[in-house]
Amino acid sequence: MTYVVPYSGISNRLGDEEIKAVGEALRQDTLAMGPRGKEFERLLAERLGSPHAQATSSCTTALFLAAQVLELQPGDEVITTPQTFWVTTWPLQARGVVVKFADIDPDTLNIDPTTIEPLVTEKTKSIWIVHFGGQAVDMDPVMEIAQRHGLTVVEDCAHAAGATYKGRALGTIGDIGCFSFHSLKNMTTGEGGAFVTRHDRYAEMARALGTIHNYGEMVERDDQRIGPHAQPAYYKDAHVLRSYTHDYAGGRYLVGNNFRMSELSAALGVVQLGKLDRLNERRREIAHRLDDGLNGIQGIGVQSEKPYAHHVYHLYTCFYDPEVVGAPKDDFIRHLQEKEGIEIVIRYFPIHLLPEFRALGHRYGECPVAEKTYFEHQIQLPIYDHLTDAQVEHMIAAVRRGVAELGGGR
């Protein structure tokens, strides 16, 4: 089917600046661990006001680093939201962590801080929040809960590049922030992400663990030879590391991985970071036009922008009321797709109801607000930088026609 308003596979159209930057990177001596990555990390850290920013191959790998540097162990508990892409929880599941789901606010679709504290036990180690759709979680009460119970906080900022909370960049309020620069995101490096922290130790651990090094406490060796062999005076084999001179204390260490961003992705990132404010403002303009057009349609509600948040609208969410319209949400979505040519992708199915979490005992009814919102009310309309004014107006008119048709003209 050819859609009038498709769900685009790229957040914004790349131009000559990006082509030039990638071309220049291709002429470098290296496409890995070179100057573009360092430049992107420096600019990102400056933009966020963070002492440490590490470019990664994805937000997923940044989240894996977060779980590893926090040294989460099997049986530890982490509280998170059911309203997220499932990979938010993958690093936790991989480490045998018990995931507990708080509920959400039905307007922002963010984690509801009032539902977090009842889940805290002596085994709770961390709170992992998600700034859903580009609007900030209400972070002050989350941080107060964390401080009260000695918990760390990880911010999943996959939707939130350029968004703020009370003027502070998201990703810098908790202990660790993890970003995505996937093709769909407000700024893109194709694939890519970032690990951000204010803690020197976490930054040191993540740098080692994300760049094919192991990490642990080391002690100097008494006998600095390998068998009968001493280290040559002009040894240049980087693979030797500190094998001649050091041992891991107690033989204990954390195993690293290759989570690096490529130079080509970083070159894209440098250009896109410079465009981020303009790209986000275009999304805000589109979202406000949709809000204005949908307001007043009986049975349709729009998401509010909270006074503490600068919303960057990675997703545009509106709410359908089946009781007011007189037809279920699925009928309305079918109308938008089949009759109006608007491709609808709902984000996200409540992840506590995925088969892997049902296998762990999670059940329907556990997060009633998230469940009711997803199954009955929540709709995301397409939003991206290159939507035309005509496409925006078509979506407004299509929603109005759909409500009128399904409601029998009432």
PDB file of C-alpha atoms in Angstrom, residues 186-374:
ATOM      1  CA  ASN A 186      15.595  13.195  16.102  1.00  0.00           C
ATOM      2  CA  MET A 187      19.265  13.260  15.106  1.00  0.00           C
ATOM      3  CA  THR A 188      20.915  10.285  13.468  1.00  0.00           C
ATOM      4  CA  THR A 189      24.261   8.638  12.894  1.00  0.00           C
ATOM      5  CA  GLY A 190      22.533   5.752  11.106  1.00  0.00           C
ATOM      6  CA  GLU A 191      23.199   3.412  14.002  1.00  0.00           C
ATOM      7  CA  GLY A 192      24.800   4.772  17.123  1.00  0.00           C
ATOM      8  CA  GLY A 193      24.410   5.857  20.706  1.00  0.00           C
ATOM      9  CA  ALA A 194      26.166   7.366  23.691  1.00  0.00           C
ATOM     10  CA  PHE A 195      26.917   6.612  27.333  1.00  0.00           C
ATOM     11  CA  VAL A 196      26.956   9.738  29.502  1.00  0.00           C
ATOM     12  CA  THR A 197      27.855  10.083  33.179  1.00  0.00           C
ATOM     13  CA  ARG A 198      29.104  12.591  35.729  1.00  0.00           C
ATOM     14  CA  HIS A 199      30.927   9.881  37.689  1.00  0.00           C
ATOM     15  CA  ASP A 200      34.629   9.487  36.930  1.00  0.00           C
ATOM     16  CA  ARG A 201      34.713   5.822  37.943  1.00  0.00           C
ATOM     17  CA  TYR A 202      31.746   4.859  35.774  1.00  0.00           C
ATOM     18  CA  ALA A 203      33.335   6.719  32.858  1.00  0.00           C
ATOM     19  CA  GLU A 204      36.647   4.919  33.354  1.00  0.00           C
ATOM     20  CA  MET A 205      34.935   1.530  33.532  1.00  0.00           C
ATOM     21  CA  ALA A 206      32.749   2.194  30.497  1.00  0.00           C
ATOM     22  CA  ARG A 207      35.676   3.400  28.404  1.00  0.00           C
ATOM     23  CA  ALA A 208      37.554   0.178  29.076  1.00  0.00           C
ATOM     24  CA  LEU A 209      34.601  -2.187  28.814  1.00  0.00           C
ATOM     25  CA  GLY A 210      33.221  -0.623  25.643  1.00  0.00           C
ATOM     26  CA  THR A 211      36.498  -0.654  23.739  1.00  0.00           C
ATOM     27  CA  ILE A 212      37.545  -4.326  23.930  1.00  0.00           C
ATOM     28  CA  HIS A 213      39.316  -4.151  27.285  1.00  0.00           C
ATOM     29  CA  ASN A 214      38.623  -5.947  30.526  1.00  0.00           C
ATOM     30  CA  TYR A 215      38.321  -3.984  33.753  1.00  0.00           C
ATOM     31  CA  GLY A 216      39.368  -4.739  37.310  1.00  0.00           C
ATOM     32  CA  GLU A 217      41.730  -3.797  40.099  1.00  0.00           C
ATOM     33  CA  MET A 218      45.322  -4.547  39.138  1.00  0.00           C
ATOM     34  CA  VAL A 219      48.425  -5.113  41.251  1.00  0.00           C
ATOM     35  CA  GLU A 220      52.035  -4.901  40.125  1.00  0.00           C
ATOM     36  CA  ARG A 221      53.806  -8.215  39.596  1.00  0.00           C
ATOM     37  CA  ASP A 222      56.900  -9.061  41.611  1.00  0.00           C
ATOM     38  CA  ASP A 223      58.384 -11.062  38.759  1.00  0.00           C
ATOM     39  CA  GLN A 224      57.802  -8.974  35.612  1.00  0.00           C
ATOM     40  CA  ARG A 225      58.473 -11.772  33.157  1.00  0.00           C
ATOM     41  CA  ILE A 226      56.356 -14.248  31.251  1.00  0.00           C
ATOM     42  CA  GLY A 227      58.136 -17.513  31.953  1.00  0.00           C
ATOM     43  CA  PRO A 228      61.771 -16.720  31.115  1.00  0.00           C
ATOM     44  CA  HIS A 229      60.820 -13.749  28.888  1.00  0.00           C
ATOM     45  CA  ALA A 230      61.139 -10.117  29.941  1.00  0.00           C
ATOM     46  CA  GLN A 231      59.309  -7.358  28.042  1.00  0.00           C
ATOM     47  CA  PRO A 232      61.523  -6.031  25.217  1.00  0.00           C
ATOM     48  CA  ALA A 233      62.730  -2.479  25.676  1.00  0.00           C
ATOM     49  CA  TYR A 234      61.026  -1.172  22.540  1.00  0.00           C
ATOM     50  CA  TYR A 235      57.920  -3.324  22.597  1.00  0.00           C
ATOM     51  CA  LYS A 236      55.170  -1.978  20.346  1.00  0.00           C
ATOM     52  CA  ASP A 237      52.595  -4.776  20.399  1.00  0.00           C
ATOM     53  CA  ALA A 238      49.508  -3.071  21.881  1.00  0.00           C
ATOM     54  CA  HIS A 239      47.959  -6.485  22.535  1.00  0.00           C
ATOM     55  CA  VAL A 240      50.372  -7.119  25.379  1.00  0.00           C
ATOM     56  CA  LEU A 241      48.559  -4.565  27.560  1.00  0.00           C
ATOM     57  CA  ARG A 242      50.108  -4.906  31.054  1.00  0.00           C
ATOM     58  CA  SER A 243      50.739  -8.623  30.868  1.00  0.00           C
ATOM     59  CA  TYR A 244      54.398  -8.365  31.903  1.00  0.00           C
ATOM     60  CA  THR A 245      53.862  -5.901  34.715  1.00  0.00           C
ATOM     61  CA  HIS A 246      50.473  -6.506  36.361  1.00  0.00           C
ATOM     62  CA  ASP A 247      47.971  -9.128  37.505  1.00  0.00           C
ATOM     63  CA  TYR A 248      44.285  -8.758  38.310  1.00  0.00           C
ATOM     64  CA  ALA A 249      43.811  -8.664  42.076  1.00  0.00           C
ATOM     65  CA  GLY A 250      42.322 -11.979  43.097  1.00  0.00           C
ATOM     66  CA  GLY A 251      42.059 -12.887  39.423  1.00  0.00           C
ATOM     67  CA  ARG A 252      38.766 -10.940  39.236  1.00  0.00           C
ATOM     68  CA  TYR A 253      37.763  -8.671  36.352  1.00  0.00           C
ATOM     69  CA  LEU A 254      34.817  -7.587  34.186  1.00  0.00           C
ATOM     70  CA  VAL A 255      34.821  -8.728  30.559  1.00  0.00           C
ATOM     71  CA  GLY A 256      34.790  -5.985  27.916  1.00  0.00           C
ATOM     72  CA  ASN A 257      33.253  -5.844  24.470  1.00  0.00           C
ATOM     73  CA  ASN A 258      33.379  -3.829  21.241  1.00  0.00           C
ATOM     74  CA  PHE A 259      30.670  -1.197  21.589  1.00  0.00           C
ATOM     75  CA  ARG A 260      32.487   1.531  19.649  1.00  0.00           C
ATOM     76  CA  MET A 261      30.950   3.960  17.185  1.00  0.00           C
ATOM     77  CA  SER A 262      32.567   4.015  13.732  1.00  0.00           C
ATOM     78  CA  GLU A 263      34.256   7.102  12.328  1.00  0.00           C
ATOM     79  CA  LEU A 264      31.620   7.352   9.584  1.00  0.00           C
ATOM     80  CA  SER A 265      28.812   7.420  12.134  1.00  0.00           C
ATOM     81  CA  ALA A 266      30.679   9.956  14.238  1.00  0.00           C
ATOM     82  CA  ALA A 267      31.204  12.194  11.194  1.00  0.00           C
ATOM     83  CA  LEU A 268      27.442  12.158  10.633  1.00  0.00           C
ATOM     84  CA  GLY A 269      26.915  12.831  14.315  1.00  0.00           C
ATOM     85  CA  VAL A 270      29.072  15.948  14.336  1.00  0.00           C
ATOM     86  CA  VAL A 271      26.947  17.509  11.579  1.00  0.00           C
ATOM     87  CA  GLN A 272      23.636  16.329  12.987  1.00  0.00           C
ATOM     88  CA  LEU A 273      24.450  17.584  16.475  1.00  0.00           C
ATOM     89  CA  GLY A 274      24.907  21.037  14.994  1.00  0.00           C
ATOM     90  CA  LYS A 275      21.431  20.785  13.437  1.00  0.00           C
ATOM     91  CA  LEU A 276      19.683  19.298  16.461  1.00  0.00           C
ATOM     92  CA  ASP A 277      17.988  22.448  17.727  1.00  0.00           C
ATOM     93  CA  ARG A 278      16.573  23.249  14.290  1.00  0.00           C
ATOM     94  CA  LEU A 279      15.427  19.672  13.775  1.00  0.00           C
ATOM     95  CA  ASN A 280      13.718  19.615  17.163  1.00  0.00           C
ATOM     96  CA  GLU A 281      12.057  22.974  16.575  1.00  0.00           C
ATOM     97  CA  ARG A 282      10.562  21.649  13.332  1.00  0.00           C
ATOM     98  CA  ARG A 283       9.112  18.696  15.248  1.00  0.00           C
ATOM     99  CA  ARG A 284       7.704  21.042  17.874  1.00  0.00           C
ATOM    100  CA  GLU A 285       6.135  23.160  15.149  1.00  0.00           C
ATOM    101  CA  ILE A 286       4.477  20.093  13.596  1.00  0.00           C
ATOM    102  CA  ALA A 287       3.302  18.833  16.996  1.00  0.00           C
ATOM    103  CA  HIS A 288       1.766  22.184  17.911  1.00  0.00           C
ATOM    104  CA  ARG A 289      -0.056  22.349  14.567  1.00  0.00           C
ATOM    105  CA  LEU A 290      -1.428  18.870  15.176  1.00  0.00           C
ATOM    106  CA  ASP A 291      -2.444  19.860  18.706  1.00  0.00           C
ATOM    107  CA  ASP A 292      -4.275  22.928  17.424  1.00  0.00           C
ATOM    108  CA  GLY A 293      -6.032  20.916  14.723  1.00  0.00           C
ATOM    109  CA  LEU A 294      -7.063  17.997  16.947  1.00  0.00           C
ATOM    110  CA  ASN A 295      -8.155  20.047  19.938  1.00  0.00           C
ATOM    111  CA  GLY A 296     -11.914  20.248  20.000  1.00  0.00           C
ATOM    112  CA  ILE A 297     -12.532  16.991  18.117  1.00  0.00           C
ATOM    113  CA  GLN A 298     -14.889  15.084  20.378  1.00  0.00           C
ATOM    114  CA  GLY A 299     -13.300  11.814  21.463  1.00  0.00           C
ATOM    115  CA  ILE A 300      -9.712  12.909  20.758  1.00  0.00           C
ATOM    116  CA  GLY A 301      -7.286  14.198  23.381  1.00  0.00           C
ATOM    117  CA  VAL A 302      -3.812  15.627  22.887  1.00  0.00           C
ATOM    118  CA  GLN A 303      -0.782  15.149  25.103  1.00  0.00           C
ATOM    119  CA  SER A 304       0.164  18.074  27.319  1.00  0.00           C
ATOM    120  CA  GLU A 305       3.671  19.497  27.490  1.00  0.00           C
ATOM    121  CA  LYS A 306       4.544  19.664  31.171  1.00  0.00           C
ATOM    122  CA  PRO A 307       5.842  22.979  32.580  1.00  0.00           C
ATOM    123  CA  TYR A 308       9.091  21.289  33.671  1.00  0.00           C
ATOM    124  CA  ALA A 309       9.772  19.780  30.232  1.00  0.00           C
ATOM    125  CA  HIS A 310      11.015  20.932  26.852  1.00  0.00           C
ATOM    126  CA  HIS A 311       9.359  18.248  24.702  1.00  0.00           C
ATOM    127  CA  VAL A 312      11.191  17.315  21.477  1.00  0.00           C
ATOM    128  CA  TYR A 313       8.418  15.083  20.084  1.00  0.00           C
ATOM    129  CA  HIS A 314      10.315  12.065  18.904  1.00  0.00           C
ATOM    130  CA  LEU A 315       6.801  10.620  18.951  1.00  0.00           C
ATOM    131  CA  TYR A 316       3.506  12.431  18.561  1.00  0.00           C
ATOM    132  CA  THR A 317       0.914  10.891  20.852  1.00  0.00           C
ATOM    133  CA  CYS A 318      -2.822  11.550  20.944  1.00  0.00           C
ATOM    134  CA  PHE A 319      -5.593   9.724  22.744  1.00  0.00           C
ATOM    135  CA  TYR A 320      -8.755   8.147  21.365  1.00  0.00           C
ATOM    136  CA  ASP A 321     -11.807   7.668  23.586  1.00  0.00           C
ATOM    137  CA  PRO A 322     -13.826   4.672  22.328  1.00  0.00           C
ATOM    138  CA  GLU A 323     -16.734   5.417  24.666  1.00  0.00           C
ATOM    139  CA  VAL A 324     -17.143   8.956  23.351  1.00  0.00           C
ATOM    140  CA  VAL A 325     -16.725   7.996  19.694  1.00  0.00           C
ATOM    141  CA  GLY A 326     -18.718   4.780  19.989  1.00  0.00           C
ATOM    142  CA  ALA A 327     -16.217   2.412  18.328  1.00  0.00           C
ATOM    143  CA  PRO A 328     -13.059   0.586  19.474  1.00  0.00           C
ATOM    144  CA  LYS A 329      -9.603   2.014  18.846  1.00  0.00           C
ATOM    145  CA  ASP A 330      -8.736  -0.725  16.346  1.00  0.00           C
ATOM    146  CA  ASP A 331     -11.589   0.424  14.086  1.00  0.00           C
ATOM    147  CA  PHE A 332     -10.274   3.967  14.188  1.00  0.00           C
ATOM    148  CA  ILE A 333      -6.726   2.888  13.328  1.00  0.00           C
ATOM    149  CA  ARG A 334      -8.054   0.750  10.487  1.00  0.00           C
ATOM    150  CA  HIS A 335      -9.886   3.821   9.152  1.00  0.00           C
ATOM    151  CA  LEU A 336      -6.718   5.962   9.285  1.00  0.00           C
ATOM    152  CA  GLN A 337      -4.635   3.326   7.522  1.00  0.00           C
ATOM    153  CA  GLU A 338      -7.013   1.870   4.950  1.00  0.00           C
ATOM    154  CA  LYS A 339      -9.194   4.866   4.105  1.00  0.00           C
ATOM    155  CA  GLU A 340      -6.907   7.801   4.794  1.00  0.00           C
ATOM    156  CA  GLY A 341      -3.489   6.379   3.914  1.00  0.00           C
ATOM    157  CA  ILE A 342      -1.839   7.201   7.254  1.00  0.00           C
ATOM    158  CA  GLU A 343       0.584   4.520   8.422  1.00  0.00           C
ATOM    159  CA  ILE A 344       0.125   3.983  12.157  1.00  0.00           C
ATOM    160  CA  VAL A 345       2.715   2.313  14.382  1.00  0.00           C
ATOM    161  CA  ILE A 346       1.727   2.189  18.072  1.00  0.00           C
ATOM    162  CA  ARG A 347       4.601   2.481  20.538  1.00  0.00           C
ATOM    163  CA  TYR A 348       4.866   0.456  22.700  1.00  0.00           C
ATOM    164  CA  PHE A 349       3.145  -2.791  23.624  1.00  0.00           C
ATOM    165  CA  PRO A 350       3.448  -3.073  27.442  1.00  0.00           C
ATOM    166  CA  ILE A 351       6.647  -5.032  27.791  1.00  0.00           C
ATOM    167  CA  HIS A 352       5.656  -6.804  31.017  1.00  0.00           C
ATOM    168  CA  LEU A 353       3.186  -8.715  28.811  1.00  0.00           C
ATOM    169  CA  LEU A 354       5.819  -9.927  26.319  1.00  0.00           C
ATOM    170  CA  PRO A 355       6.284 -13.731  26.310  1.00  0.00           C
ATOM    171  CA  GLU A 356       9.696 -13.517  28.025  1.00  0.00           C
ATOM    172  CA  PHE A 357       8.227 -11.585  30.948  1.00  0.00           C
ATOM    173  CA  ARG A 358       5.076 -13.698  31.125  1.00  0.00           C
ATOM    174  CA  ALA A 359       7.446 -16.658  31.440  1.00  0.00           C
ATOM    175  CA  LEU A 360       8.827 -14.952  34.562  1.00  0.00           C
ATOM    176  CA  GLY A 361       5.385 -14.573  36.099  1.00  0.00           C
ATOM    177  CA  HIS A 362       4.316 -11.113  34.945  1.00  0.00           C
ATOM    178  CA  ARG A 363       0.624 -10.874  34.126  1.00  0.00           C
ATOM    179  CA  TYR A 364      -2.115  -8.637  32.758  1.00  0.00           C
ATOM    180  CA  GLY A 365      -3.369  -6.353  35.516  1.00  0.00           C
ATOM    181  CA  GLU A 366       0.102  -5.639  36.891  1.00  0.00           C
ATOM    182  CA  CYS A 367       0.274  -2.148  35.349  1.00  0.00           C
ATOM    183  CA  PRO A 368      -3.378  -1.180  34.858  1.00  0.00           C
ATOM    184  CA  VAL A 369      -2.794   2.365  33.632  1.00  0.00           C
ATOM    185  CA  ALA A 370      -0.238   1.307  31.010  1.00  0.00           C
ATOM    186  CA  GLU A 371      -2.496  -1.525  29.869  1.00  0.00           C
ATOM    187  CA  LYS A 372      -5.682   0.528  29.571  1.00  0.00           C
ATOM    188  CA  THR A 373      -3.842   3.359  27.837  1.00  0.00           C
ATOM    189  CA  TYR A 374      -2.200   1.081  25.280  1.00  0.00           C
TER     190      TYR A 374
END
